[in-house]
């Protein structure tokens, strides 16, 4: 457990440091990264009790750390947290603000990352825990090259 926490700490720190100041006033359970001029949402469906999330998040972190600046600039990472009612409510508000409410309400399965076209709202791809960090990096790169 302690090893898992050590691996998640850099990811959590990165997300916290990249949050806009307005998000700092919101509840801790709502974590988002806002990147300007992005074409694609990378929506992480998360819960503290989710075993798949604990496998997937470190892989996403590793993949993100090796992505080019060009790929990163095309993605906006958003995290929907289903840990408890309070975090669900915060995430629902975030979904409303990002015009992702239908997606939030229709498919709340944790332990996955969905790539969503901002303009159309279409799901471009789904990333699950079975992929390696390199495969996740490849999928994120491929999605941004399609745009």
XYZ file of N, CA, C and O in Angstrom:
588
model
N 0.826 -1.191 0.000
C 0.000 0.000 0.000
C 0.872 1.257 0.000
O 0.597 2.191 -0.723
N 1.937 1.241 0.827
C 2.813 2.398 0.918
C 3.511 2.646 -0.416
O 3.660 3.799 -0.826
N 3.899 1.575 -1.104
C 4.548 1.702 -2.410
C 3.597 2.340 -3.428
O 3.995 3.202 -4.203
N 2.350 1.932 -3.389
C 1.354 2.507 -4.297
C 1.184 4.000 -4.025
O 1.058 4.795 -4.949
N 1.169 4.375 -2.771
C 1.035 5.796 -2.415
C 2.238 6.592 -2.923
O 2.080 7.709 -3.398
N 3.434 6.011 -2.822
C 4.634 6.694 -3.307
C 4.560 6.915 -4.811
O 5.009 7.941 -5.305
N 3.987 5.939 -5.538
C 3.875 6.081 -6.983
C 2.808 7.104 -7.373
O 2.919 7.761 -8.399
N 1.775 7.240 -6.572
C 0.700 8.178 -6.892
C 1.017 9.615 -6.481
O 0.444 10.549 -7.018
N 1.940 9.796 -5.548
C 2.257 11.134 -5.051
C 2.705 12.086 -6.159
O 2.192 13.201 -6.246
N 3.636 11.699 -7.051
C 4.019 12.639 -8.121
C 2.846 13.009 -9.013
O 2.717 14.154 -9.428
N 1.970 12.044 -9.324
C 0.795 12.308 -10.141
C -0.126 13.319 -9.474
O -0.566 14.286 -10.083
N -0.394 13.100 -8.184
C -1.269 14.014 -7.445
C -0.651 15.408 -7.359
O -1.344 16.412 -7.514
N 0.644 15.472 -7.141
C 1.333 16.756 -7.053
C 1.276 17.482 -8.393
O 1.006 18.682 -8.446
N 1.495 16.752 -9.492
C 1.431 17.352 -10.819
C 0.052 17.944 -11.078
O -0.082 19.061 -11.556
N -0.987 17.188 -10.749
C -2.352 17.670 -10.980
C -2.618 18.908 -10.130
O -3.155 19.898 -10.606
N -2.239 18.864 -8.872
C -2.477 20.001 -7.978
C -1.771 21.254 -8.490
O -2.346 22.329 -8.543
N -0.511 21.113 -8.903
C 0.252 22.269 -9.352
C -0.229 22.825 -10.682
O -0.002 23.983 -10.988
N -0.906 21.997 -11.475
C -1.369 22.459 -12.777
C -2.805 22.982 -12.756
O -3.313 23.406 -13.765
N -3.442 22.945 -11.609
C -4.827 23.411 -11.517
C -4.888 24.931 -11.561
O -4.038 25.610 -10.993
N -5.896 25.493 -12.236
C -6.075 26.940 -12.200
C -6.495 27.375 -10.795
O -7.046 26.591 -10.032
N -6.218 28.620 -10.470
C -6.522 29.117 -9.127
C -7.996 28.990 -8.769
O -8.335 28.710 -7.625
N -8.886 29.152 -9.734
C -10.311 29.040 -9.427
C -10.670 27.635 -8.959
O -11.570 27.459 -8.159
N -9.960 26.636 -9.447
C -10.250 25.261 -9.042
C -9.785 24.988 -7.622
O -10.302 24.105 -6.950
N -8.811 25.730 -7.144
C -8.326 25.520 -5.786
C -9.397 25.829 -4.760
O -9.368 25.297 -3.657
N -10.342 26.665 -5.113
C -11.419 26.996 -4.191
C -12.467 25.897 -4.126
O -13.273 25.865 -3.216
N -12.448 24.988 -5.089
C -13.416 23.902 -5.105
C -12.938 22.779 -4.202
O -11.817 22.768 -3.722
N -13.795 21.803 -3.972
C -13.470 20.697 -3.090
C -12.278 19.917 -3.609
O -12.038 19.832 -4.807
N -11.521 19.337 -2.689
C -10.337 18.565 -3.040
C -10.659 17.383 -3.926
O -9.804 16.903 -4.666
N -11.877 16.885 -3.867
C -12.225 15.696 -4.643
C -12.350 15.998 -6.130
O -12.336 15.095 -6.939
N -12.480 17.261 -6.484
C -12.593 17.613 -7.896
C -11.231 18.052 -8.387
O -10.755 19.118 -8.041
N -10.622 17.197 -9.181
C -9.294 17.500 -9.691
C -9.400 17.592 -11.191
O -9.930 16.727 -11.851
N -8.866 18.674 -11.723
C -8.862 18.803 -13.172
C -7.639 19.580 -13.610
O -7.074 20.358 -12.852
N -7.233 19.323 -14.818
C -6.172 20.083 -15.428
C -6.798 20.826 -16.594
O -7.480 20.223 -17.399
N -6.566 22.106 -16.679
C -7.111 22.858 -17.783
C -5.972 23.300 -18.678
O -5.071 23.995 -18.241
N -6.019 22.846 -19.885
C -5.023 23.198 -20.882
C -5.742 23.983 -21.973
O -6.795 23.587 -22.436
N -5.171 25.089 -22.401
C -5.864 25.933 -23.358
C -5.761 25.368 -24.771
O -4.834 24.652 -25.115
N -6.739 25.723 -25.583
C -6.773 25.353 -26.988
C -6.690 23.850 -27.226
O -5.967 23.390 -28.101
N -7.421 23.095 -26.475
C -7.400 21.648 -26.643
C -8.574 21.205 -27.504
O -9.596 21.878 -27.578
N -8.399 20.057 -28.142
C -9.437 19.502 -29.008
C -10.145 18.318 -28.374
O -11.226 17.941 -28.795
N -9.496 17.689 -27.395
C -9.974 16.427 -26.857
C -9.959 16.447 -25.340
O -8.994 16.889 -24.727
N -11.045 15.957 -24.756
C -11.059 15.693 -23.320
C -10.520 14.285 -23.087
O -10.876 13.350 -23.805
N -9.697 14.151 -22.077
C -9.272 12.844 -21.583
C -9.930 12.716 -20.214
O -9.463 13.284 -19.227
N -11.063 12.022 -20.170
C -11.892 11.967 -18.967
C -11.557 10.697 -18.182
O -11.750 9.588 -18.677
N -11.061 10.891 -16.971
C -10.714 9.776 -16.097
C -11.891 9.529 -15.161
O -12.340 10.440 -14.469
N -12.384 8.311 -15.167
C -13.460 7.892 -14.264
C -12.805 7.224 -13.069
O -12.257 6.131 -13.187
N -12.875 7.862 -11.910
C -12.073 7.476 -10.746
C -12.926 7.300 -9.488
O -13.964 7.939 -9.339
N -12.456 6.452 -8.597
C -12.988 6.347 -7.234
C -11.867 5.784 -6.353
O -11.088 4.933 -6.812
N -11.790 6.266 -5.131
C -10.743 5.801 -4.210
C -10.830 4.307 -3.966
O -9.815 3.652 -3.759
N -12.015 3.736 -3.993
C -12.219 2.323 -3.711
C -12.022 1.437 -4.941
O -12.128 0.220 -4.869
N -11.725 2.024 -6.078
C -11.637 1.299 -7.354
C -10.242 0.693 -7.556
O -9.258 1.418 -7.709
N -10.176 -0.627 -7.565
C -8.900 -1.311 -7.784
C -8.311 -1.038 -9.157
O -7.103 -0.855 -9.305
N -9.158 -1.001 -10.176
C -8.679 -0.722 -11.538
C -8.075 0.679 -11.635
O -7.103 0.890 -12.365
N -8.650 1.629 -10.885
C -8.124 2.998 -10.888
C -6.702 3.029 -10.336
O -5.848 3.770 -10.841
N -6.454 2.233 -9.311
C -5.132 2.201 -8.683
C -4.085 1.592 -9.601
O -2.904 1.871 -9.453
N -4.521 0.805 -10.553
C -3.613 0.248 -11.558
C -3.444 1.233 -12.712
O -2.338 1.455 -13.208
N -4.547 1.842 -13.137
C -4.542 2.703 -14.319
C -3.850 4.045 -14.094
O -3.081 4.499 -14.944
N -4.116 4.703 -12.969
C -3.583 6.055 -12.762
C -2.064 6.153 -12.854
O -1.560 7.072 -13.507
N -1.297 5.259 -12.240
C 0.163 5.357 -12.401
C 0.606 5.185 -13.855
O 1.570 5.818 -14.297
N -0.105 4.354 -14.616
C 0.226 4.166 -16.030
C -0.065 5.438 -16.828
O 0.711 5.819 -17.705
N -1.182 6.080 -16.514
C -1.506 7.348 -17.182
C -0.445 8.382 -16.843
O 0.030 9.111 -17.718
N -0.059 8.454 -15.579
C 0.962 9.399 -15.150
C 2.273 9.168 -15.898
O 2.893 10.109 -16.395
N 2.681 7.923 -15.992
C 3.920 7.597 -16.695
C 3.818 7.975 -18.173
O 4.750 8.548 -18.744
N 2.688 7.661 -18.783
C 2.491 7.999 -20.194
C 2.519 9.511 -20.406
O 3.173 10.002 -21.329
N 1.821 10.248 -19.546
C 1.769 11.707 -19.678
C 3.146 12.335 -19.541
O 3.464 13.300 -20.228
N 3.971 11.781 -18.652
C 5.293 12.385 -18.415
C 6.204 12.266 -19.635
O 7.157 13.031 -19.760
N 5.892 11.341 -20.541
C 6.743 11.166 -21.714
C 6.097 11.666 -23.013
O 6.677 11.506 -24.080
N 4.924 12.278 -22.909
C 4.269 12.811 -24.103
C 4.930 14.112 -24.545
O 5.419 14.896 -23.726
N 4.889 14.352 -25.832
C 5.428 15.603 -26.347
C 4.521 16.764 -25.948
O 3.341 16.579 -25.662
N 5.071 17.939 -25.966
C 4.313 19.155 -25.641
C 3.152 19.331 -26.617
O 2.080 19.783 -26.236
N 3.362 18.948 -27.860
C 2.320 19.070 -28.883
C 1.114 18.186 -28.553
O -0.037 18.605 -28.670
N 1.372 16.965 -28.121
C 0.279 16.053 -27.762
C -0.435 16.564 -26.520
O -1.669 16.626 -26.476
N 0.319 16.956 -25.515
C -0.266 17.479 -24.265
C -1.153 18.684 -24.553
O -2.222 18.830 -23.965
N -0.734 19.536 -25.475
C -1.511 20.752 -25.754
C -2.836 20.447 -26.444
O -3.724 21.301 -26.484
N -2.985 19.244 -26.986
C -4.236 18.859 -27.638
C -5.212 18.144 -26.701
O -6.307 17.783 -27.114
N -4.799 17.905 -25.464
C -5.624 17.163 -24.511
C -5.962 18.005 -23.294
O -5.125 18.760 -22.805
N -7.167 17.866 -22.803
C -7.549 18.462 -21.523
C -7.997 17.325 -20.614
O -9.014 16.682 -20.868
N -7.211 17.080 -19.569
C -7.529 15.998 -18.638
C -8.556 16.471 -17.623
O -8.406 17.536 -17.018
N -9.599 15.666 -17.468
C -10.685 15.946 -16.533
C -10.915 14.667 -15.738
O -10.918 13.577 -16.301
N -11.096 14.810 -14.435
C -11.325 13.618 -13.612
C -12.693 13.687 -12.966
O -13.009 14.629 -12.258
N -13.501 12.646 -13.229
C -14.777 12.476 -12.550
C -14.541 11.509 -11.396
O -14.133 10.377 -11.603
N -14.834 11.972 -10.191
C -14.575 11.189 -8.984
C -15.902 10.676 -8.430
O -16.786 11.454 -8.094
N -16.013 9.350 -8.329
C -17.226 8.700 -7.849
C -17.036 8.076 -6.474
O -17.766 7.173 -6.085
N -16.049 8.572 -5.708
C -15.714 7.994 -4.417
C -16.890 8.037 -3.450
O -17.202 7.058 -2.789
N -17.549 9.181 -3.348
C -18.682 9.342 -2.436
C -19.640 10.372 -3.029
O -19.386 10.908 -4.107
N -20.722 10.635 -2.328
C -21.740 11.540 -2.867
C -21.205 12.953 -3.080
O -21.509 13.603 -4.073
N -20.382 13.424 -2.161
C -19.823 14.767 -2.294
C -18.946 14.884 -3.538
O -19.046 15.847 -4.304
N -18.087 13.897 -3.757
C -17.217 13.939 -4.933
C -18.032 13.752 -6.218
O -17.726 14.367 -7.239
N -19.084 12.944 -6.162
C -19.972 12.792 -7.326
C -20.630 14.131 -7.677
O -20.731 14.491 -8.849
N -21.099 14.834 -6.648
C -21.742 16.129 -6.887
C -20.768 17.128 -7.512
O -21.131 17.855 -8.442
N -19.550 17.172 -7.007
C -18.531 18.072 -7.576
C -18.230 17.698 -9.019
O -18.087 18.559 -9.883
N -18.121 16.406 -9.271
C -17.832 15.937 -10.623
C -18.999 16.210 -11.564
O -18.800 16.526 -12.741
N -20.212 16.099 -11.051
C -21.384 16.398 -11.877
C -21.383 17.868 -12.289
O -21.672 18.207 -13.442
N -21.026 18.735 -11.367
C -20.933 20.162 -11.683
C -19.852 20.407 -12.740
O -20.041 21.190 -13.670
N -18.720 19.738 -12.595
C -17.652 19.845 -13.583
C -18.152 19.368 -14.948
O -17.902 20.012 -15.967
N -18.875 18.252 -14.968
C -19.427 17.721 -16.220
C -20.372 18.728 -16.871
O -20.348 18.910 -18.091
N -21.194 19.396 -16.063
C -22.099 20.413 -16.599
C -21.297 21.552 -17.224
O -21.624 22.019 -18.316
N -20.248 21.989 -16.545
C -19.428 23.097 -17.046
C -18.700 22.754 -18.335
O -18.409 23.637 -19.139
N -18.396 21.487 -18.534
C -17.656 21.044 -19.722
C -18.576 20.469 -20.801
O -18.092 19.919 -21.787
N -19.892 20.590 -20.618
C -20.874 20.018 -21.553
C -20.686 18.504 -21.710
O -20.831 17.964 -22.796
N -20.366 17.847 -20.604
C -20.169 16.400 -20.595
C -21.205 15.691 -19.727
O -21.045 14.516 -19.410
N -22.259 16.383 -19.358
C -23.245 15.812 -18.446
C -23.875 14.511 -18.981
O -23.974 13.545 -18.227
N -24.271 14.444 -20.255
C -24.837 13.173 -20.736
C -23.848 12.004 -20.573
O -24.239 10.904 -20.204
N -22.591 12.259 -20.833
C -21.563 11.229 -20.685
C -21.392 10.852 -19.222
O -21.278 9.677 -18.880
N -21.400 11.839 -18.342
C -21.266 11.605 -16.908
C -22.423 10.750 -16.396
O -22.222 9.817 -15.634
N -23.628 11.064 -16.820
C -24.812 10.382 -16.313
C -25.038 9.012 -16.943
O -25.608 8.126 -16.313
N -24.575 8.822 -18.170
C -24.881 7.564 -18.856
C -23.868 6.463 -18.593
O -24.188 5.293 -18.729
N -22.650 6.804 -18.248
C -21.623 5.767 -18.107
C -20.654 6.148 -17.005
O -19.652 6.794 -17.253
N -20.946 5.741 -15.801
C -20.125 6.102 -14.648
C -19.254 4.939 -14.184
O -18.991 4.771 -13.018
N -18.808 4.112 -15.116
C -17.955 2.979 -14.767
C -16.538 3.487 -14.494
O -15.896 4.084 -15.361
N -16.048 3.233 -13.287
C -14.723 3.718 -12.907
C -13.632 2.815 -13.482
O -13.891 1.728 -13.965
N -12.395 3.317 -13.408
C -11.257 2.544 -13.867
C -11.026 2.622 -15.360
O -10.517 1.691 -15.967
N -11.385 3.749 -15.948
C -11.160 3.936 -17.378
C -10.917 5.396 -17.693
O -11.233 6.280 -16.907
N -10.330 5.629 -18.842
C -10.116 6.970 -19.358
C -10.780 7.003 -20.734
O -10.500 6.152 -21.573
N -11.685 7.951 -20.926
C -12.358 8.095 -22.213
C -11.828 9.339 -22.908
O -11.711 10.399 -22.291
N -11.556 9.194 -24.179
C -11.126 10.315 -25.003
C -12.345 10.817 -25.757
O -12.982 10.058 -26.495
N -12.680 12.084 -25.544
C -13.920 12.673 -26.051
C -13.599 13.850 -26.962
O -12.856 14.757 -26.576
N -14.170 13.858 -28.141
C -14.032 14.990 -29.047
C -14.831 16.159 -28.471
O -16.035 16.021 -28.222
N -14.169 17.281 -28.229
C -14.852 18.433 -27.617
C -15.976 18.983 -28.488
O -17.006 19.399 -27.977
N -15.763 18.994 -29.770
C -16.746 19.600 -30.664
C -18.007 18.760 -30.797
O -19.119 19.269 -30.743
N -17.851 17.448 -30.956
C -18.998 16.578 -31.222
C -19.501 15.832 -29.988
O -20.632 15.372 -29.969
N -18.621 15.669 -28.989
C -18.983 14.880 -27.812
C -18.847 13.382 -28.029
O -19.182 12.589 -27.157
N -18.355 12.993 -29.192
C -18.196 11.569 -29.502
C -17.027 10.967 -28.730
O -15.994 11.614 -28.532
N -17.190 9.712 -28.338
C -16.114 8.969 -27.693
C -15.157 8.509 -28.783
O -15.544 7.787 -29.705
N -13.894 8.938 -28.678
C -12.882 8.589 -29.672
C -12.130 7.320 -29.296
O -11.534 6.672 -30.151
N -12.125 7.016 -28.013
C -11.412 5.831 -27.551
C -11.577 5.660 -26.060
O -11.936 6.597 -25.352
N -11.311 4.439 -25.600
C -11.379 4.126 -24.175
C -10.089 3.428 -23.794
O -9.658 2.485 -24.472
N -9.480 3.895 -22.716
C -8.237 3.313 -22.215
C -8.544 2.661 -20.876
O -9.131 3.291 -19.999
N -8.138 1.392 -20.743
C -8.379 0.645 -19.512
C -7.066 0.155 -18.922
O -6.011 0.296 -19.544
N -7.139 -0.458 -17.766
C -5.958 -0.850 -17.003
C -5.075 -1.881 -17.697
O -3.910 -2.005 -17.368
N -5.609 -2.639 -18.675
C -4.826 -3.693 -19.317
C -3.684 -3.141 -20.170
O -2.753 -3.867 -20.486
N -3.785 -1.882 -20.590
C -2.745 -1.297 -21.427
C -1.528 -0.908 -20.593
O -1.652 -0.463 -19.452
N -0.362 -1.010 -21.201
C 0.866 -0.550 -20.549
C 0.963 0.966 -20.704
O 0.232 1.572 -21.494
N 1.889 1.574 -19.981
C 2.098 3.019 -20.096
C 2.491 3.392 -21.524
O 2.041 4.412 -22.054
N 3.313 2.569 -22.176
C 3.707 2.840 -23.562
C 2.516 2.755 -24.505
O 2.397 3.549 -25.440
N 1.624 1.789 -24.267
C 0.435 1.670 -25.104
C -0.507 2.852 -24.886
O -1.127 3.344 -25.836
N -0.596 3.317 -23.652
C -1.422 4.493 -23.361
C -0.841 5.715 -24.059
O -1.562 6.492 -24.692
N 0.471 5.875 -23.967
C 1.141 6.988 -24.661
C 0.852 6.916 -26.158
O 0.513 7.928 -26.777
N 0.946 5.721 -26.747
C 0.667 5.550 -28.167
C -0.766 5.903 -28.515
O -1.027 6.540 -29.533
N -1.710 5.503 -27.657
C -3.124 5.800 -27.908
C -3.388 7.293 -27.837
O -4.108 7.856 -28.682
N -2.821 7.966 -26.847
C -3.012 9.416 -26.712
C -2.394 10.162 -27.886
O -2.977 11.103 -28.419
N -1.231 9.712 -28.312
C -0.556 10.332 -29.450
C -1.373 10.105 -30.716
O -1.582 11.040 -31.507
N -1.851 8.896 -30.932
C -2.628 8.574 -32.132
C -3.911 9.403 -32.206
O -4.277 9.886 -33.274
N -4.580 9.575 -31.088
C -5.813 10.366 -31.060
C -5.537 11.807 -31.463
O -6.264 12.391 -32.257
N -4.476 12.383 -30.935
C -4.191 13.787 -31.239
C -3.709 13.948 -32.684
O -3.926 14.999 -33.277
N -3.086 12.939 -33.249
C -2.654 13.021 -34.645
C -3.829 12.942 -35.610
O -3.748 13.430 -36.723
N -4.934 12.306 -35.166
C -6.143 12.211 -35.996
C -6.835 13.547 -36.156
O -7.588 13.766 -37.090
N -6.627 14.436 -35.196
C -7.385 15.691 -35.171
C -6.880 16.698 -36.172
O -5.815 16.829 -36.532
